[in-house]
Coordinates of C-alpha atoms in Angstrom, one line a residue:
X1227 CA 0.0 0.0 0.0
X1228 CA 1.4 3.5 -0.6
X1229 CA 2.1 5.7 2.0
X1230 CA 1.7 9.3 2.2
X1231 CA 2.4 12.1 5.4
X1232 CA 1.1 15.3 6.8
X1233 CA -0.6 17.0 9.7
X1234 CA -4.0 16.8 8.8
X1235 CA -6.3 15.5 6.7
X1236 CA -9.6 16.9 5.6
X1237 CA -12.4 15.0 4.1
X1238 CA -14.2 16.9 2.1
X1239 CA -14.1 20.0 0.2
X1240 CA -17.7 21.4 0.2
X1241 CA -18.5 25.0 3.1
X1242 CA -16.9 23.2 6.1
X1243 CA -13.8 21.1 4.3
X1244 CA -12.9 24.3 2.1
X1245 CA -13.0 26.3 5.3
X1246 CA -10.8 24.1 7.2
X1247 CA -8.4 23.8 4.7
X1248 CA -8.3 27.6 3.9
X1249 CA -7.8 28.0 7.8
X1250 CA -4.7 25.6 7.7
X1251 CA -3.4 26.8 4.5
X1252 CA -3.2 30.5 6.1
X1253 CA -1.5 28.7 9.1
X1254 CA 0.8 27.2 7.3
X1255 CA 0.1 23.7 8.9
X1256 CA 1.0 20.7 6.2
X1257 CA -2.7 19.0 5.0
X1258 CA -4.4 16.7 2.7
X1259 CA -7.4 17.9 1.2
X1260 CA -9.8 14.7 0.5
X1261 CA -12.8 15.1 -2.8
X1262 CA -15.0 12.1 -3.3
X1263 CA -15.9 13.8 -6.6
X1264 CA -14.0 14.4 -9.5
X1265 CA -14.2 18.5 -8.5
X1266 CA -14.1 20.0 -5.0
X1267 CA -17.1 21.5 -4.0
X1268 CA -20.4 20.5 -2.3
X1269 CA -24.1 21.5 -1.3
X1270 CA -22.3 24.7 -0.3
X1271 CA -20.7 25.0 -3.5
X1272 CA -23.1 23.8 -6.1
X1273 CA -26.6 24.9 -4.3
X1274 CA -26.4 27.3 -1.4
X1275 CA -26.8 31.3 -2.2
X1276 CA -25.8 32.6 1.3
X1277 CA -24.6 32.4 4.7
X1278 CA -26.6 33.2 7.9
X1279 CA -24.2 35.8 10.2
X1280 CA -24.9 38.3 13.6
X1281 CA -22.7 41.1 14.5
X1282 CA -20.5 40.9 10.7
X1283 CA -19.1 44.5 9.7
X1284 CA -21.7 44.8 7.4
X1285 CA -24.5 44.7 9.7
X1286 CA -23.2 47.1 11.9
X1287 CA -22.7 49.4 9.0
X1288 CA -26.7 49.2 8.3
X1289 CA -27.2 49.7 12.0
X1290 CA -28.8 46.3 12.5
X1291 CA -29.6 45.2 16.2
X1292 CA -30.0 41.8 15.8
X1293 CA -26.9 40.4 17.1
X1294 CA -25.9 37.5 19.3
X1295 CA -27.9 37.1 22.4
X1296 CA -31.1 37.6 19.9
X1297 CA -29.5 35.1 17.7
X1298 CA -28.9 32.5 20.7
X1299 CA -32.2 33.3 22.6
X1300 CA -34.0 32.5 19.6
X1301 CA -32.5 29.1 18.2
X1302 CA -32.5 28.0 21.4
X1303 CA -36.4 28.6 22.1
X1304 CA -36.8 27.6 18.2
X1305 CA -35.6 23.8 19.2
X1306 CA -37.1 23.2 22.3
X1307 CA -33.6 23.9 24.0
X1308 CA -32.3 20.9 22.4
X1309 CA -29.4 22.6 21.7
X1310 CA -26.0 22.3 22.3
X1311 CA -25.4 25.6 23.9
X1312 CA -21.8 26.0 23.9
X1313 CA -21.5 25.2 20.3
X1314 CA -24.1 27.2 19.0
X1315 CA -22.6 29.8 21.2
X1316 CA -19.3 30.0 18.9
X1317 CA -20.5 29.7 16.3
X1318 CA -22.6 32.4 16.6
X1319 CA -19.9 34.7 17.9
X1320 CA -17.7 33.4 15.0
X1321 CA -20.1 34.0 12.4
X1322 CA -19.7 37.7 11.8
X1323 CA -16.0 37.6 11.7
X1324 CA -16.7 34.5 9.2
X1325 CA -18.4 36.9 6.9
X1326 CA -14.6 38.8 6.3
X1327 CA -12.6 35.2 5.7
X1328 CA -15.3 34.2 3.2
X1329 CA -14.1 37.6 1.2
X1330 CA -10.3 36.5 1.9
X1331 CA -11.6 33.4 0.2
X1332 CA -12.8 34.6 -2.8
X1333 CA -16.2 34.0 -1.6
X1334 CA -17.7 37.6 -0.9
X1335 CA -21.0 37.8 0.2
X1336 CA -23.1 40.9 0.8
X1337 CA -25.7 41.0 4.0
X1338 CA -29.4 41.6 2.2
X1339 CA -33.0 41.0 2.8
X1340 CA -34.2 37.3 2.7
X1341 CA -34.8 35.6 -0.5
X1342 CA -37.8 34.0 1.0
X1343 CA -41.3 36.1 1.2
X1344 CA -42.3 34.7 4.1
X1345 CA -39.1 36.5 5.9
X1346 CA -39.2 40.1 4.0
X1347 CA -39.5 41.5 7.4
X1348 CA -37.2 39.5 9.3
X1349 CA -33.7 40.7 10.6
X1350 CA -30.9 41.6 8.7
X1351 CA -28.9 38.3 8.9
X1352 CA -28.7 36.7 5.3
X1353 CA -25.6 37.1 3.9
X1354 CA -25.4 36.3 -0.4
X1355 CA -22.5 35.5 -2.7
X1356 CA -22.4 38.4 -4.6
X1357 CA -22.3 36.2 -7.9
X1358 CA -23.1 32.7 -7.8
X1359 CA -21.0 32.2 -10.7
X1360 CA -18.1 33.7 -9.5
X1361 CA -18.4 31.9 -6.3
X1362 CA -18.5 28.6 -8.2
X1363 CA -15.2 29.6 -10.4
X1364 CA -13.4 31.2 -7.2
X1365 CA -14.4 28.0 -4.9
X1366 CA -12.4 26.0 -8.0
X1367 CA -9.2 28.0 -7.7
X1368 CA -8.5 27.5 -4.1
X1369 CA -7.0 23.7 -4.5
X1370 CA -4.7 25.4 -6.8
X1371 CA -3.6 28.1 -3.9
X1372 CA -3.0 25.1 -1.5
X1373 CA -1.1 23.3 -3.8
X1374 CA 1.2 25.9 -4.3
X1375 CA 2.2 26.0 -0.8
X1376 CA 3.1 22.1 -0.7
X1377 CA -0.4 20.5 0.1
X1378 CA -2.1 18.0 -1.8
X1379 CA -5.4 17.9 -3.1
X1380 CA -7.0 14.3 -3.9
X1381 CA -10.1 14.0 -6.0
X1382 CA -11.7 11.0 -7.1
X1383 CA -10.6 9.9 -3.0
X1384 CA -12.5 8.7 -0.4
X1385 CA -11.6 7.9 3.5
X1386 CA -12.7 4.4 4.2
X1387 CA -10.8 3.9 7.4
X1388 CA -8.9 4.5 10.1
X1389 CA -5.8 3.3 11.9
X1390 CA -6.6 4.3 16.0
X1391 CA -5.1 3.1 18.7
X1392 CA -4.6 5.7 21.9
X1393 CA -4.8 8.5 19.1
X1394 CA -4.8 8.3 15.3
X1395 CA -2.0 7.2 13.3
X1396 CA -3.6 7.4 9.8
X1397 CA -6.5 7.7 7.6
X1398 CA -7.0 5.0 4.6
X1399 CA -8.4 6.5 1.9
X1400 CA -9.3 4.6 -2.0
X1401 CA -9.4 6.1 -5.4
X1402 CA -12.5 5.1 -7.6
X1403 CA -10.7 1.9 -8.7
X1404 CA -10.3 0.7 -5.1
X1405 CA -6.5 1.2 -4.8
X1406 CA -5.9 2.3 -1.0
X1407 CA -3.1 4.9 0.5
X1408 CA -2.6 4.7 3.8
X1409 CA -2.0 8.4 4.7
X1410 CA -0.2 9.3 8.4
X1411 CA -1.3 12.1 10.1
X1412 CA -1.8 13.3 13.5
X1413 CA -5.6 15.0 12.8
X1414 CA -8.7 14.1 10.8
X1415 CA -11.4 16.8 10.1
X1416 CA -14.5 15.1 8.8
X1417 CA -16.6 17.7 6.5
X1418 CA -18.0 15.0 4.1
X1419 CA -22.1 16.5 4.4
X1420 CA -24.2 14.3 6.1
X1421 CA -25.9 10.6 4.7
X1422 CA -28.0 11.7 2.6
X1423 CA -26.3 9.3 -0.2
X1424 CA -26.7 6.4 1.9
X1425 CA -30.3 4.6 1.1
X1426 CA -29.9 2.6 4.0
X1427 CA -29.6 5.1 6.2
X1428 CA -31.8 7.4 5.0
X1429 CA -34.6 4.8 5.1
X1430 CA -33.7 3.4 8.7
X1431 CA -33.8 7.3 9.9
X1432 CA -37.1 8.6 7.7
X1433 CA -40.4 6.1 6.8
X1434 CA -40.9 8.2 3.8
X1435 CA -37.4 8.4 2.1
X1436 CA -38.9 7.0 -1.3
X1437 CA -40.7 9.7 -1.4
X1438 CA -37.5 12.7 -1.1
X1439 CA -36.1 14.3 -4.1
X1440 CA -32.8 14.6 -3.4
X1441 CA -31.2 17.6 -4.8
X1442 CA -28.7 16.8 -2.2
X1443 CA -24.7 15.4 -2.5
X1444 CA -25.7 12.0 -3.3
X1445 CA -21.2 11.2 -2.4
X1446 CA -22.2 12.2 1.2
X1447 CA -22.8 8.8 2.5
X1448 CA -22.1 9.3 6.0
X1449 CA -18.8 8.0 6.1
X1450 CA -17.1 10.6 9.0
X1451 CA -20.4 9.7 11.0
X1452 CA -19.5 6.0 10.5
X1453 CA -16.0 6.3 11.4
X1454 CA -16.3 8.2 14.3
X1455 CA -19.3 6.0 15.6
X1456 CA -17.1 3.1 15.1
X1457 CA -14.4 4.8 17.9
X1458 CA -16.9 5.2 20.1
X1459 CA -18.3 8.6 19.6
X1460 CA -22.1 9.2 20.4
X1461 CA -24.3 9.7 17.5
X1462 CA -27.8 10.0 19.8
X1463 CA -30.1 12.4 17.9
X1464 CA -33.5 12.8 16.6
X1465 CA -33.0 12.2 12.9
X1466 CA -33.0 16.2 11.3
X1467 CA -33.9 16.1 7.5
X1468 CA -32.8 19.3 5.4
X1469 CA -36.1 19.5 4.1
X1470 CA -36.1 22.7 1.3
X1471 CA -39.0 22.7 -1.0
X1472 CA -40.8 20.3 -2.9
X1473 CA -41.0 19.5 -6.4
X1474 CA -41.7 17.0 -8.8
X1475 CA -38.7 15.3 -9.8
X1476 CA -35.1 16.0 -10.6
X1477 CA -36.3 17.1 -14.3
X1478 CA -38.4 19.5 -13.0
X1479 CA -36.6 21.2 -9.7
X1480 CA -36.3 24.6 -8.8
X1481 CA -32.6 24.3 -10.0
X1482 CA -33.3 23.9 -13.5
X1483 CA -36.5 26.8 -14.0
X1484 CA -36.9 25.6 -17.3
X1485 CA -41.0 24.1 -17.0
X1486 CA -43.9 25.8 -16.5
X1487 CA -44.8 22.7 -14.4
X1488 CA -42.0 23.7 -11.8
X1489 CA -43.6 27.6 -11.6
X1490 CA -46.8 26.4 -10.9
X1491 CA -45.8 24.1 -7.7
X1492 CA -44.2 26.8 -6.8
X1493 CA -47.4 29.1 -5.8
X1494 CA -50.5 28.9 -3.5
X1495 CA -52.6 26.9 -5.3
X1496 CA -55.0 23.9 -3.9
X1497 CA -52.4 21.1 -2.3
X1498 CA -54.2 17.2 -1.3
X1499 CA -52.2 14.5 0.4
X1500 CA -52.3 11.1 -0.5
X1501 CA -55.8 10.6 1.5
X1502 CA -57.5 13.5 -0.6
X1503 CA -57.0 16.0 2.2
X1504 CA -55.8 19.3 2.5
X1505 CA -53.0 19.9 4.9
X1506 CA -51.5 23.1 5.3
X1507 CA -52.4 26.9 4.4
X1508 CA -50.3 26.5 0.9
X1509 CA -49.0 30.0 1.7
X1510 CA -46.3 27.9 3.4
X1511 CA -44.9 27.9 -0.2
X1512 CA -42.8 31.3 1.0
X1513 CA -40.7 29.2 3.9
X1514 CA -38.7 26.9 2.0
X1515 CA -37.9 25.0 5.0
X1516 CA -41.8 24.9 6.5
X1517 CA -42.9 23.8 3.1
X1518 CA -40.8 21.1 3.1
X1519 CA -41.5 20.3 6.2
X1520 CA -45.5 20.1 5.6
X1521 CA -44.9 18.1 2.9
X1522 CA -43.0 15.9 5.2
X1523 CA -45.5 15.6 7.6
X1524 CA -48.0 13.7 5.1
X1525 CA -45.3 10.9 3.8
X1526 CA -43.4 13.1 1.5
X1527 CA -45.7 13.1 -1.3
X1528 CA -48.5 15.3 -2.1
X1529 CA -50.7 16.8 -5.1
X1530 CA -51.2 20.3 -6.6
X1531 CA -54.5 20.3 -8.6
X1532 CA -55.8 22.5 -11.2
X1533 CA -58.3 22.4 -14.0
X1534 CA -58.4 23.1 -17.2
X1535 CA -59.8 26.7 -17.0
X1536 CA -56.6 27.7 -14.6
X1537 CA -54.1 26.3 -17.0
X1538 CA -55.2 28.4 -19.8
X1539 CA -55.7 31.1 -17.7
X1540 CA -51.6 31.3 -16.7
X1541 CA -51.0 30.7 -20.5
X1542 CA -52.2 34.3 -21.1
X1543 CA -52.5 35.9 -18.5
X1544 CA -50.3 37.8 -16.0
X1545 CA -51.5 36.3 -12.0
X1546 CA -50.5 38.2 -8.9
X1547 CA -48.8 36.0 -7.4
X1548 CA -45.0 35.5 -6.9
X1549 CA -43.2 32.3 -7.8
X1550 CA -41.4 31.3 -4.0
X1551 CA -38.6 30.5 -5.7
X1552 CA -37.8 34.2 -7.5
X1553 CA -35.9 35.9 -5.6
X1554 CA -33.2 33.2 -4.9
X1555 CA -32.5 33.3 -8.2
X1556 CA -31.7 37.1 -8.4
X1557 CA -28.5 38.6 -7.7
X1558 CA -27.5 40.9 -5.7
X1559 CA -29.2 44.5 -6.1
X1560 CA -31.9 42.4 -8.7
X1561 CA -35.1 43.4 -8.3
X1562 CA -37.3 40.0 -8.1
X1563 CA -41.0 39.6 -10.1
X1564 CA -43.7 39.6 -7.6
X1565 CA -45.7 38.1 -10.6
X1566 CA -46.4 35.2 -12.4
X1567 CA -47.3 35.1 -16.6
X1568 CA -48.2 34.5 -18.8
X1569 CA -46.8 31.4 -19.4
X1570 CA -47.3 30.5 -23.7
X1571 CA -45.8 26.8 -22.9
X1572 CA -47.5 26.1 -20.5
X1573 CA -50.0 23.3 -21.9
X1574 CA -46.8 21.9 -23.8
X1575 CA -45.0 21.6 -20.5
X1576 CA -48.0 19.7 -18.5
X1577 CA -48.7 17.9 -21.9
X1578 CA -44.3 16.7 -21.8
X1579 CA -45.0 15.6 -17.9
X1580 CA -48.2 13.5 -18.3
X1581 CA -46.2 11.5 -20.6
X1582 CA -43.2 11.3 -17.6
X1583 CA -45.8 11.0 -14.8
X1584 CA -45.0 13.5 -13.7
X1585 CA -48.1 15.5 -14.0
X1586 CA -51.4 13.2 -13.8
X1587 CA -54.2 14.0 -16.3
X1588 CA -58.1 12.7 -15.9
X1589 CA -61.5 13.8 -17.6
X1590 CA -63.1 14.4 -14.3
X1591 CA -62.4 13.9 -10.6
X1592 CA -64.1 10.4 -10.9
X1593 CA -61.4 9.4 -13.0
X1594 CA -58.5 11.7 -11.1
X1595 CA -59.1 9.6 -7.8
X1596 CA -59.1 6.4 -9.8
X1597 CA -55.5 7.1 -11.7
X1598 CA -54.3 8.1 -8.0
X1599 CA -56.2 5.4 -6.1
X1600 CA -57.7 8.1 -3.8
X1601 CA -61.4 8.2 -1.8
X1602 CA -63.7 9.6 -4.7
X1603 CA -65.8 11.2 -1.7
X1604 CA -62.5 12.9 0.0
X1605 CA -61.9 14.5 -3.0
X1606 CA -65.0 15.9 -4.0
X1607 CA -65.7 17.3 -0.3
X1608 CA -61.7 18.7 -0.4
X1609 CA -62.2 20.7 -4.0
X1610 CA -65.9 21.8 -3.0
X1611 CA -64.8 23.1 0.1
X1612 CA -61.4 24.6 -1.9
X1613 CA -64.1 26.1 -3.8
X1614 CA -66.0 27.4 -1.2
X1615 CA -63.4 29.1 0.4
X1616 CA -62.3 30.8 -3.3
X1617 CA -65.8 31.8 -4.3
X1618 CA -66.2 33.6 -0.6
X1619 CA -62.7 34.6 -1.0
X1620 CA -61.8 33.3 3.0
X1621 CA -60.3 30.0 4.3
X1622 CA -61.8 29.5 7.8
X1623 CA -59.9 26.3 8.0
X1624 CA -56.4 26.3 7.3
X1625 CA -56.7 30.8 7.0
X1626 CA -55.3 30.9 3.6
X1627 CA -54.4 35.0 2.7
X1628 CA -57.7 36.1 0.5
X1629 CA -55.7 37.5 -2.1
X1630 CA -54.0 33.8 -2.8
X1631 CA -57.8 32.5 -3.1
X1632 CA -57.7 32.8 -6.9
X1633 CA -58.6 29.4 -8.7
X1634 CA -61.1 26.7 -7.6
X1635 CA -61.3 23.5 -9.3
X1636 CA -64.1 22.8 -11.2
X1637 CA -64.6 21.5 -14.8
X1638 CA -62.3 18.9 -16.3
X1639 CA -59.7 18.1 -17.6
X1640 CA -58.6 17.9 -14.3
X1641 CA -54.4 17.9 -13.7
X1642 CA -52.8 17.0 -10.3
X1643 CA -48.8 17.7 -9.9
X1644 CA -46.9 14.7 -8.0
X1645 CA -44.9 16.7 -5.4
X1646 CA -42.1 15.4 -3.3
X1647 CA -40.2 16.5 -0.1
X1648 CA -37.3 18.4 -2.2
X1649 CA -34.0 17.5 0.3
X1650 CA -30.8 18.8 0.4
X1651 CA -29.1 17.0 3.0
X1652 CA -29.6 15.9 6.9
X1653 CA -28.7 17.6 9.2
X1654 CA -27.8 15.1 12.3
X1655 CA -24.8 12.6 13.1
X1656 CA -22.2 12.8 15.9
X1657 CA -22.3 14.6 19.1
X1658 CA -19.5 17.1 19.5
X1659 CA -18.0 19.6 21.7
X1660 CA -17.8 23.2 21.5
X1661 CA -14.1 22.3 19.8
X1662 CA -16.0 20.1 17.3
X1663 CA -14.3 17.1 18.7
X1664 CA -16.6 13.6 18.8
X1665 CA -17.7 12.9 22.2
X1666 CA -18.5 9.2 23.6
X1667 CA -21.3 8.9 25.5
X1668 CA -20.0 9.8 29.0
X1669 CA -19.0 13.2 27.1
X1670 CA -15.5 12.5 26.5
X1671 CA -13.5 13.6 23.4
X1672 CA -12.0 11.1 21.3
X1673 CA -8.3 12.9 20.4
X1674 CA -8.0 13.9 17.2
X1675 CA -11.1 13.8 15.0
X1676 CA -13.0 16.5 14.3
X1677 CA -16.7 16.5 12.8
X1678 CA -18.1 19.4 11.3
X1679 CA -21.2 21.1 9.0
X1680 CA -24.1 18.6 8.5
X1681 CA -22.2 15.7 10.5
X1682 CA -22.8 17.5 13.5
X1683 CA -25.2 17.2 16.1
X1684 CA -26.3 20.0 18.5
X1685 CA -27.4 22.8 16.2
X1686 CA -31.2 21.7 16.1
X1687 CA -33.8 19.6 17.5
X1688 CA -36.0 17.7 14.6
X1689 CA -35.9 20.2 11.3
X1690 CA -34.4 22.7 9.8
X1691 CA -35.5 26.2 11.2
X1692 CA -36.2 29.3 9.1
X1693 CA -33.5 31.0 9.2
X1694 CA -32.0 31.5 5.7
X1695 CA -28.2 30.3 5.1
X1696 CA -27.6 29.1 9.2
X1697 CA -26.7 25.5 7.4
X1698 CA -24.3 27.0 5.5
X1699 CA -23.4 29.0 7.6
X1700 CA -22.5 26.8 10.0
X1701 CA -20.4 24.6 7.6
X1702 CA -17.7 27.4 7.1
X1703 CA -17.6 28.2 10.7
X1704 CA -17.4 24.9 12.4
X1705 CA -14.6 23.8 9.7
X1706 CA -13.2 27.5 10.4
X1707 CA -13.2 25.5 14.3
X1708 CA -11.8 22.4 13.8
X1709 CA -8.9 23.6 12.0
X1710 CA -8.2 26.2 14.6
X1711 CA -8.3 23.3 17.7
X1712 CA -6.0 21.0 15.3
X1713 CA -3.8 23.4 14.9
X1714 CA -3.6 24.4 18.6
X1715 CA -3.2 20.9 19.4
X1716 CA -0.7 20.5 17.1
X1717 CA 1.5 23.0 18.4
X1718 CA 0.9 22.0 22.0
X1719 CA 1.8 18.5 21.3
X1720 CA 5.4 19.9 19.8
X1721 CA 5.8 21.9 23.4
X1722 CA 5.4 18.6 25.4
X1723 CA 7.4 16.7 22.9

C-alpha cells in the first residue's frame, strides 16, 4: 500500500472542508485535502446562495440590532432547548468575523433582505455571494492556492478507514478503482455532508425516504459519521432532515426553472395529500424550510390540482402571485418579479409531464381519484370546500391570505402535480464539543477527530428552522473551528514533545 504524510487531513471539500483547509493553508500547517468527486465542492458549493451571520461588519454598518444574544435566545427557544449551547454559542460569535474570511476566500457575500417572502421582514442576517457564478469559479481555484504552498489535493478519494489506537495514526483513503493509500497524520477533520447518499440510512432514519427528491450530495454517505461512531463517539439524535422545498422530480426542480410545471408548484394553489386532504395553508410555499416540512409531515408526497380553465388562464394571462422561488435566483441589487405570466408553454409543459408521470391527467375527478387510487368522496368534499373558500374569497380552515384565493377547481380536464419533499441533505450525526471534537457517551473527546457542518449534532432539535443560510453558515464556521483546535493541538503537542 502507498504511503503518504502530513498533519492533517480533511475529508471533504464542500462549506466546512474548504473552510478548514483555507484556515490551515493560512497557518501554514501541512494537509491533505480529500474530494469524493472528481471537482471540490459540495451542497455549499453547487446549491447554497448565502450564509446566515450576527454582529458581521456589514450589519453594523446598516445599524442592524439583531446580534448574538437575539441570535442565541432564539435558536435556542426555536428547538425546544435541544441545543448544544456552547457550540451554537461560537458559532454564533464566529459567524460575523466568518463573513470577512469568506471575502479572503474569494467567496464575498453581501448582508441583504431574505430571499424568502415569508421573511421580508425579518432581521438583517442573510448574507449572499455576490455572484453565484463567481463563487463557483473562485471555490475552484482554491485547491490550486494550497497546492502551491506544498499541500495535496486528492479527487476522485474517499476515506474508508482509520488506523486508531490511543490517538490516530492514519487515515485509509481509495481512489475510484479501489486502490488504498494509507495516509499518516496526526488530525482528521471530517466535512464529508451528512448521509444523505446512503439509502440505508436514510430509510432506517425517515419512513418516507422514497418519497424525497434529493437535490442533495448524493457522495455524502455518511462515512465521518460512521467512522467516528465506530471509535466510540455518540451519535444519539433525533434524525433532522434538510427539508427545502418540494418538487416534482429531478427534471423538473427549482434548479433547472426551465417548465412551467415547476412555476406552478411553486405558488399557493389547492395542495391534497395522499388521502384526498388538504393539509397546510399553501402560503407555506414562501418558507422553504416549513414547506418542506409540511410536505413531510403527510409521507413526503402530495398533489397540486388544477383544471383546465386555470391552465389556460396562466398561458395568457399575468396572475399576482409570486413564484417562491424568484428571488433566490436574483442577484444581488436584482429586483425579483412579484408576478407570475403569462406562461405561452405552459399546456406543452404539462402535456411533456403527463407523458413522464410526472403530472397526472383525468376527464373528471371520478377518473383523477381512480389514476391516483384516492377516496372519490375525500376529494370531492376537499375541492368543494377549496371552492367554497375561493368563491367567498376566505379560508376558515387552514386561513389561507384572500388574495392567494384565486382558482377553484371545477370543470375537467382535471391535472394534479406529484410533489415530493425536495432534500438537500440531513442535518444530524455525531455529538460534538464546543471544539468540534466527537464525544462518547460519558461526554469525552476522542483525540483527534473533528466533525463538522451537516455531520454535527447539536445545532437543532428535529428540522431545519427558518433562518436563511444558518446551514451553510454553519459549515464554514465549524470547519473554520476544527482547523483552529487542530492546529492548537498541534503546536501544544510539539511543546510537550
Amino acid at each position: 500500500m502507498k504511503t503518504l504524510s502530513t498533519a492533517v487531513v480533511v475529508v471533504g471539500s464542500g462549506s466546512a472542508g474548504i473552510s478548514a483547509a483555507f484556515e490551515l493553508y493560512q497557518q501554514k500547517v501541512p494537509f491533505i485535502l480529500l474530494e469524493r468527486g472528481d471537482k471540490v465542492g459540495g451542497a455549499g458549493k453547487f446549491g447554497a446562495h448565502g450564509v446566515f451571520a450576527v454582529n458581521s461588519k456589514q450589519q453594523e454598518a446598516q445599524g442592524v440590532k439583531y446580534g448574538y444574544a437575539e441570535a442565541f435566545k432564539g435558536l435556542t427557544d426555536y428547538n425546544h432547548y435541544f441545543v448544544n449551547g456552547e457550540l451554537l454559542a461560537r458559532f454564533l460569535k464566529l459567524s460575523g468575523a466568518n463573513i470577512d474570511r469568506m471575502t479572503a476566500m474569494g467567496l464575498p457575500v453581501t448582508v441583504e433582505q431574505s430571499e424568502q417572502k415569508a421573511h421580508l421582514n425579518d432581521p438583517l442576517v442573510y448574507h449572499k455571494f455576490n455572484n453565484f457564478k463567481e463563487k463557483m469559479a473562485n471555490w475552484d481555484q482554491l485547491p490550486a492556492k494550497f497546492i502551491a504552498a506544498g499541500n495535496q489535493v486528492l479527487t476522485e478519494t474517499a476515506a474508508v478507514d482509520l488506523d486508531y489506537s490511543d490517538g490516530l495514526k492514519a487515515v485509509i483513503v481509495a481512489d475510484q478503482s479501489g486502490t488504498k493509500t494509507r495516509i499518516e497524520t496526526s488530525k482528521v477533520i471530517f466535512a464529508d455532508g451528512g448521509y444523505c447518499g446512503d439509502p440505508d440510512m436514510m430509510m432506517k432514519k425517515y419512513a418516507d425516504a422514497d418519497e424525497f427528491l434529493n437535490l442533495g450530495e448524493r457522495k455524502a454517505d455518511g462515512t465521518g459519521i460512521k467512522l467516528a461512531k465506530k471509535l466510540g463517539a455518540d451519535t444519539t439524535h433525533t434524525p433532522v432532515l434538510f427539508a427545502h422545498g418540494c418538487a416534482p422530480s429531478l427534471q423538473i426542480n427549482p434548479m433547472r426553472r426551465d417548465s412551467s410545471v415547476e412555476t406552478l408548484t411553486n405558488l399557493p394553489l389547492l395542495w391534497l395529500d395522499k388521502t384526498a386532504n388538504r393539509f397546510v395553508n399553501e402560503d407555506v410555499v414562501y418558507d422553504f424550510a416549513m414547506w418542506a416540512n409540511a410536505a413531510h409531515n403527510v409521507q413526503g408526497k402530495y398533489y397540486v390540482l388544477l383544471d383546465q380553465k386555470t391552465l389556460d388562464h396562466f398561458k395568457t394571462h399575468e396572475v399576482p402571485l409570486e413564484d417562491t422561488f424568484e428571488r433566490q435566483f436574483c442577484e444581488v441589487g436584482q429586483t425579483p418579479r412579484t408576478t407570475v405570466g403569462p406562461l405561452p408553454n405552459i399546456q406543452t409543459d404539462f402535456d411533456a409531464a403527463v407523458q413522464t408521470g410526472e403530472v397526472v391527467k383525468a376527464d373528471s375527478l371520478a377518473d383523477l381519484a381512480t389514476k391516483l387510487n384516492l377516496s372519490l368522496s375525500a376529494l370531492q368534499r376537499s375541492v368543494q370546500s377549496y371552492n367554497q373558500a375561493v368563491d367567498q374569497h376566505e379560508d376558515d380552515v387552514f386561513l389561507k391570505p384572500s388574495d392567494e384565493l384565486l382558482f377553484g377547481v371545477t370543470d375537467g380536464p382535471v391535472y394534479a402535480i406529484v410533489e415530493h419533499c425536495a432534500i438537500l441533505g440531513t442535518l444530524d450525526g455525531v455529538n460534538v464539543n464546543r471544539n468540534c471534537e466527537p464525544v462518547t457517551t460519558a461526554g469525552a473527546p476522542i483525540k483527534d477527530l473533528y466533525v463538522v457542518g451537516n455531520n454535527v449534532n447539536g445545532l437543532y432539535s428535529d428540522g431545519y428552522p427558518s433562518y436563511e443560510g444558518i446551514a451553510n453558515g454553519f459549515a464554514f464556521v465549524s470547519g473554520w473551528i476544527a482547523a483552529q483546535e487542530a492546529v492548537k493541538s498541534l503546536k501544544q503537542a510539539k511543546v510537550e514533545a
